[in-house]
mmCIF file of C-alpha atoms in Angstrom:
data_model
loop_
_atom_site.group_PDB
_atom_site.id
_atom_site.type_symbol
_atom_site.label_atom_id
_atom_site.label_comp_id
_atom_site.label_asym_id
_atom_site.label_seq_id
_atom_site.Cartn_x
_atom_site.Cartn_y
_atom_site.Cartn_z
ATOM 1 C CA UNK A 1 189.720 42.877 148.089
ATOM 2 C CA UNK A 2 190.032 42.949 144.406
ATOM 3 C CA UNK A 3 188.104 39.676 144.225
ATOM 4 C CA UNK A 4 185.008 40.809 145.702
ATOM 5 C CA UNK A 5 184.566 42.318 142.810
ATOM 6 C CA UNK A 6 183.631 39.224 141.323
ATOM 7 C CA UNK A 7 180.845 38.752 143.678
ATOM 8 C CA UNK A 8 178.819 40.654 142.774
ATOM 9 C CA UNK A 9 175.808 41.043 140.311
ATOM 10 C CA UNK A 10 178.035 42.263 137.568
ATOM 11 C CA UNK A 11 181.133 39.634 138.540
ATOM 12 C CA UNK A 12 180.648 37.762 135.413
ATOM 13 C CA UNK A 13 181.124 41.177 133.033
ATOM 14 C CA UNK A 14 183.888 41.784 135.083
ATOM 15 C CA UNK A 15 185.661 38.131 134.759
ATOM 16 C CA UNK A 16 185.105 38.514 131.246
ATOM 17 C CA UNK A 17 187.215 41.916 131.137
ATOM 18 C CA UNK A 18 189.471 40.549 133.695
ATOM 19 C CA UNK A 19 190.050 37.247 131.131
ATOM 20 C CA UNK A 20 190.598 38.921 128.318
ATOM 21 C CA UNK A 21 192.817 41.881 128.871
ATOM 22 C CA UNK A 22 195.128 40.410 131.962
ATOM 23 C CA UNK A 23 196.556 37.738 129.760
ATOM 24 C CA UNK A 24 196.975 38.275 126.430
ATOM 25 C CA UNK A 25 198.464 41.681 125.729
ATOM 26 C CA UNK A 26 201.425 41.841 129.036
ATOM 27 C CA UNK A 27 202.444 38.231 128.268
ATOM 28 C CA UNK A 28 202.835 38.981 124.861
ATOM 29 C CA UNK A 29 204.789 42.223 126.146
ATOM 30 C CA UNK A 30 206.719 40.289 128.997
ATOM 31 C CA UNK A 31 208.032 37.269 126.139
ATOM 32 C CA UNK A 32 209.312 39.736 124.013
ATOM 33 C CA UNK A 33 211.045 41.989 126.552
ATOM 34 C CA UNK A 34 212.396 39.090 127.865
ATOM 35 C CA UNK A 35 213.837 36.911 125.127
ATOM 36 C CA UNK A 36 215.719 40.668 123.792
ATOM 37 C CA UNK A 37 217.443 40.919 127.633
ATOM 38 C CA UNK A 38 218.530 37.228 127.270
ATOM 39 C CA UNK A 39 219.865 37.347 123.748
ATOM 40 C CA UNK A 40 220.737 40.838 123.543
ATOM 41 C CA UNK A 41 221.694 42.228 127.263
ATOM 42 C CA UNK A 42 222.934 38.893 128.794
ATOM 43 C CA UNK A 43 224.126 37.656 125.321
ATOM 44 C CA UNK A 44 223.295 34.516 123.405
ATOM 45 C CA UNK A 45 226.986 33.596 124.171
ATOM 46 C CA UNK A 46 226.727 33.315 127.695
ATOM 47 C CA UNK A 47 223.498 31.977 127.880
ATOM 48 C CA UNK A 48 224.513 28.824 125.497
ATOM 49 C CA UNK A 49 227.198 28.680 127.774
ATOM 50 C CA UNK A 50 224.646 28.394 130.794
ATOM 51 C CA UNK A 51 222.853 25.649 128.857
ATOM 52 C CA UNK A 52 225.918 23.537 127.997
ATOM 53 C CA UNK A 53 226.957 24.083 131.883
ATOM 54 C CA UNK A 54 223.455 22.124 132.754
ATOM 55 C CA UNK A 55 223.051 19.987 130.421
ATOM 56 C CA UNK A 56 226.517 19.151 128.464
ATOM 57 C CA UNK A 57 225.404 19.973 125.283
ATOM 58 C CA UNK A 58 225.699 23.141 123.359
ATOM 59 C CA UNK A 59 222.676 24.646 121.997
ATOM 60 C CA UNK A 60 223.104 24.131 117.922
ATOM 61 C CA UNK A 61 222.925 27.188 115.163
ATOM 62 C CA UNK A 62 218.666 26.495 114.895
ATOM 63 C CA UNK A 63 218.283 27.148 118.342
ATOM 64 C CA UNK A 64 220.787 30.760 118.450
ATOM 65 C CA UNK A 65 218.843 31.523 115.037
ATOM 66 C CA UNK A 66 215.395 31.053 117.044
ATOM 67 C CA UNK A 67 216.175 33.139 120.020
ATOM 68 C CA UNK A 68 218.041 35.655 117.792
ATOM 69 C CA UNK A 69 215.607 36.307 115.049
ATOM 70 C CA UNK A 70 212.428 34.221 114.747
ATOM 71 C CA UNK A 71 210.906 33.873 118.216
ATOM 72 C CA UNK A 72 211.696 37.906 118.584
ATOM 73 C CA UNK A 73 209.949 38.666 115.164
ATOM 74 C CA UNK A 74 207.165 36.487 115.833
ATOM 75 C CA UNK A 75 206.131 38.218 118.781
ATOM 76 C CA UNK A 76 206.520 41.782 117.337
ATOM 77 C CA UNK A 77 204.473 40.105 114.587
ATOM 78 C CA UNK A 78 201.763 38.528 116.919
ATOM 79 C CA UNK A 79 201.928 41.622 118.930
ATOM 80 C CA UNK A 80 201.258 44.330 116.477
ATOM 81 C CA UNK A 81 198.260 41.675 114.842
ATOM 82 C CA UNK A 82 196.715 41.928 118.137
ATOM 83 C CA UNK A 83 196.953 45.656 118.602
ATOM 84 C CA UNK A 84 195.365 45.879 115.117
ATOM 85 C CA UNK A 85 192.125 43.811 115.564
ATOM 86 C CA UNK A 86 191.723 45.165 118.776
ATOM 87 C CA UNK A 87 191.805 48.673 118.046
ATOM 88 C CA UNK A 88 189.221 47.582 114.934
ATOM 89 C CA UNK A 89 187.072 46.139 117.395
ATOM 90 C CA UNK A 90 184.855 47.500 120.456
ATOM 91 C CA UNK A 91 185.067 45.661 123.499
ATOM 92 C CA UNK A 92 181.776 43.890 124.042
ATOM 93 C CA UNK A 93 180.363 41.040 126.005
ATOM 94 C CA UNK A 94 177.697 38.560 125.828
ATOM 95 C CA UNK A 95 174.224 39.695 127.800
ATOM 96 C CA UNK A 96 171.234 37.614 129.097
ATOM 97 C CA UNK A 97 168.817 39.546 127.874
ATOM 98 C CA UNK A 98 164.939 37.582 128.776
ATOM 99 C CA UNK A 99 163.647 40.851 125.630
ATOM 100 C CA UNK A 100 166.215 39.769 123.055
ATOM 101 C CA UNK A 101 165.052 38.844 119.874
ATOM 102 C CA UNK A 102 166.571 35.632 119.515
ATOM 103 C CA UNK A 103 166.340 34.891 123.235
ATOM 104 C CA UNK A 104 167.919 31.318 124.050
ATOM 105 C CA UNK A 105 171.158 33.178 122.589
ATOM 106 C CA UNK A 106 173.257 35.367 124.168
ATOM 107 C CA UNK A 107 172.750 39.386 123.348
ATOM 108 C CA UNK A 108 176.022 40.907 122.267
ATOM 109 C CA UNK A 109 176.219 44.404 124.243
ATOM 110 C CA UNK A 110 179.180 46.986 123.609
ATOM 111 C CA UNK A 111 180.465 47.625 126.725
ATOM 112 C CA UNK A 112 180.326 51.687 128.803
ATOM 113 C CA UNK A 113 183.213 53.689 127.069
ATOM 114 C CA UNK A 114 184.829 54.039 130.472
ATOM 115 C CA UNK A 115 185.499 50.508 130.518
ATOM 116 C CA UNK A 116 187.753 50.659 128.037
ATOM 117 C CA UNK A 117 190.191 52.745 130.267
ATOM 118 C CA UNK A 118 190.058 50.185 132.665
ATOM 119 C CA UNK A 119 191.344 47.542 129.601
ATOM 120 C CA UNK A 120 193.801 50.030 129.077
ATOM 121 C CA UNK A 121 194.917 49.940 132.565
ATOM 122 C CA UNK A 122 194.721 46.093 132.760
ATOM 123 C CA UNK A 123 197.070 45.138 130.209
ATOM 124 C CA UNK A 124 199.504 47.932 130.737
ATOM 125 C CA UNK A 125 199.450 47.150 134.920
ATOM 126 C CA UNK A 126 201.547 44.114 134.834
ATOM 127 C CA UNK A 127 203.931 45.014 132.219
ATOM 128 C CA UNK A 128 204.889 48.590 133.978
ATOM 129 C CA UNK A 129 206.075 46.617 137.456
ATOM 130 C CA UNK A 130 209.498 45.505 134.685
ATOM 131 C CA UNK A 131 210.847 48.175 134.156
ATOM 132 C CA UNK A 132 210.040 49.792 137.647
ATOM 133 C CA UNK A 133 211.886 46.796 139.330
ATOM 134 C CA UNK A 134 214.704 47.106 137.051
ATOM 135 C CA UNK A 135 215.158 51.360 137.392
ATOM 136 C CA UNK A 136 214.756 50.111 141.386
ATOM 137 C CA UNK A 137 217.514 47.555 141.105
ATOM 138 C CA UNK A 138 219.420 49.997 138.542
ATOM 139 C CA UNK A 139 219.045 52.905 141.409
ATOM 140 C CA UNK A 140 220.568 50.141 143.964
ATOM 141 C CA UNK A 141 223.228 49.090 141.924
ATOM 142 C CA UNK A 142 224.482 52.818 140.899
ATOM 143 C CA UNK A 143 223.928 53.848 145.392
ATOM 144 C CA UNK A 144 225.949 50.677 145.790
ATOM 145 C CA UNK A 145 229.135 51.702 143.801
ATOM 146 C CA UNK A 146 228.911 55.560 144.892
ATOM 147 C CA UNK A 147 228.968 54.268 148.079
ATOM 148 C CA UNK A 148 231.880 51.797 147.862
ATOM 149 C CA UNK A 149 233.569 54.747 145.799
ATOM 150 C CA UNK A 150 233.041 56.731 148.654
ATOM 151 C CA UNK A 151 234.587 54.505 151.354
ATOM 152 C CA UNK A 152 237.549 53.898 149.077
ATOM 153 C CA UNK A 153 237.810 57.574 149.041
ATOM 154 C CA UNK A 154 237.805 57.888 152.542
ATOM 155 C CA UNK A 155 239.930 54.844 153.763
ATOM 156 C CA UNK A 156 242.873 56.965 151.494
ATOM 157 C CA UNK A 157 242.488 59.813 153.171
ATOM 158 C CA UNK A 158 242.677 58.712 156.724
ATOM 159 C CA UNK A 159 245.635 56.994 155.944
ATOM 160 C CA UNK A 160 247.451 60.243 154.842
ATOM 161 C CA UNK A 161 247.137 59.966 151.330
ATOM 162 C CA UNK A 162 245.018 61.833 149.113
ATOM 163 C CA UNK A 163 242.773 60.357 146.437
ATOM 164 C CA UNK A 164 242.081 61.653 143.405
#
């Protein structure tokens, strides 16, 4: 459904939004979120551990300094570059305009305010579904041991003892 969108008169404007606010922004986003939960949440320790496992070698000290400090910093650094010239620029796009000026070239058009709200909404859809899959699993995980709390609970009692 969403493609048709591209069908139409307009489809080229909108590939142009489309290819330049789906990519760059969430995967910047996504790498960083991800490399802290490997280092930081499952721990550097275990995942050199994982790597050794596969391939019998232990990662060395430049690769734990990478995933520690540089690759993190240089997408916070990348990152907050991007949010800068973005927010110093207007979103525009290139327009075949037959009463341009210059006319074999390509008139540069800013584009309706409103479409900035639906930039806005196209870089920050992909990154929201993270953290909404992992409050889901979270919310799972916390039901799960309530529950098997629960049954413990109530396997003591029926047996005649009381649990505290």
């Amino acid at each position: 459904m969403v493609a048709l969108i591209f069908t139409m008169g307009s489809g080229n404007y909108w590939l142009e939004i489309f290819n330049s606010y789906v990519g760059s922004l969430p995967l910047l986003i996504i790498a960083f979120f991800e490399i802290i939960a490997v280092v930081y949440i499952y721990g550097i320790n275990k995942f050199s551990d994982d790597i050794e496992f596969m391939t019998g070698r232990r990662p060395n000290i430049f690769w734990q300094a990478t995933w520690r400090v540089f690759s993190p910093l240089m997408l916070l650094v990348v990152f907050l570059a991007y949010v800068f010239v973005q927010a110093k620029t207007e979103p525009t796009y290139n327009a075949w305009n037959p009463d341009f000026v210059h006319f074999p070239l390509a008139d540069v058009q800013p584009y309706p305010h409103w479409v900035f709200s639906i930039c806005v909404l196209l870089s920050a859809l992909p990154c929201v579904s993270i953290p909404l899959v992992a409050l889901y699993t979270f919310s799972l995980f916390i039901k799960k041991k309530i529950m098997a709390r629960r049954n413990y609970n109530l396997s003591n009692f029926t047996s005649g003892t009381l649990a505290l």
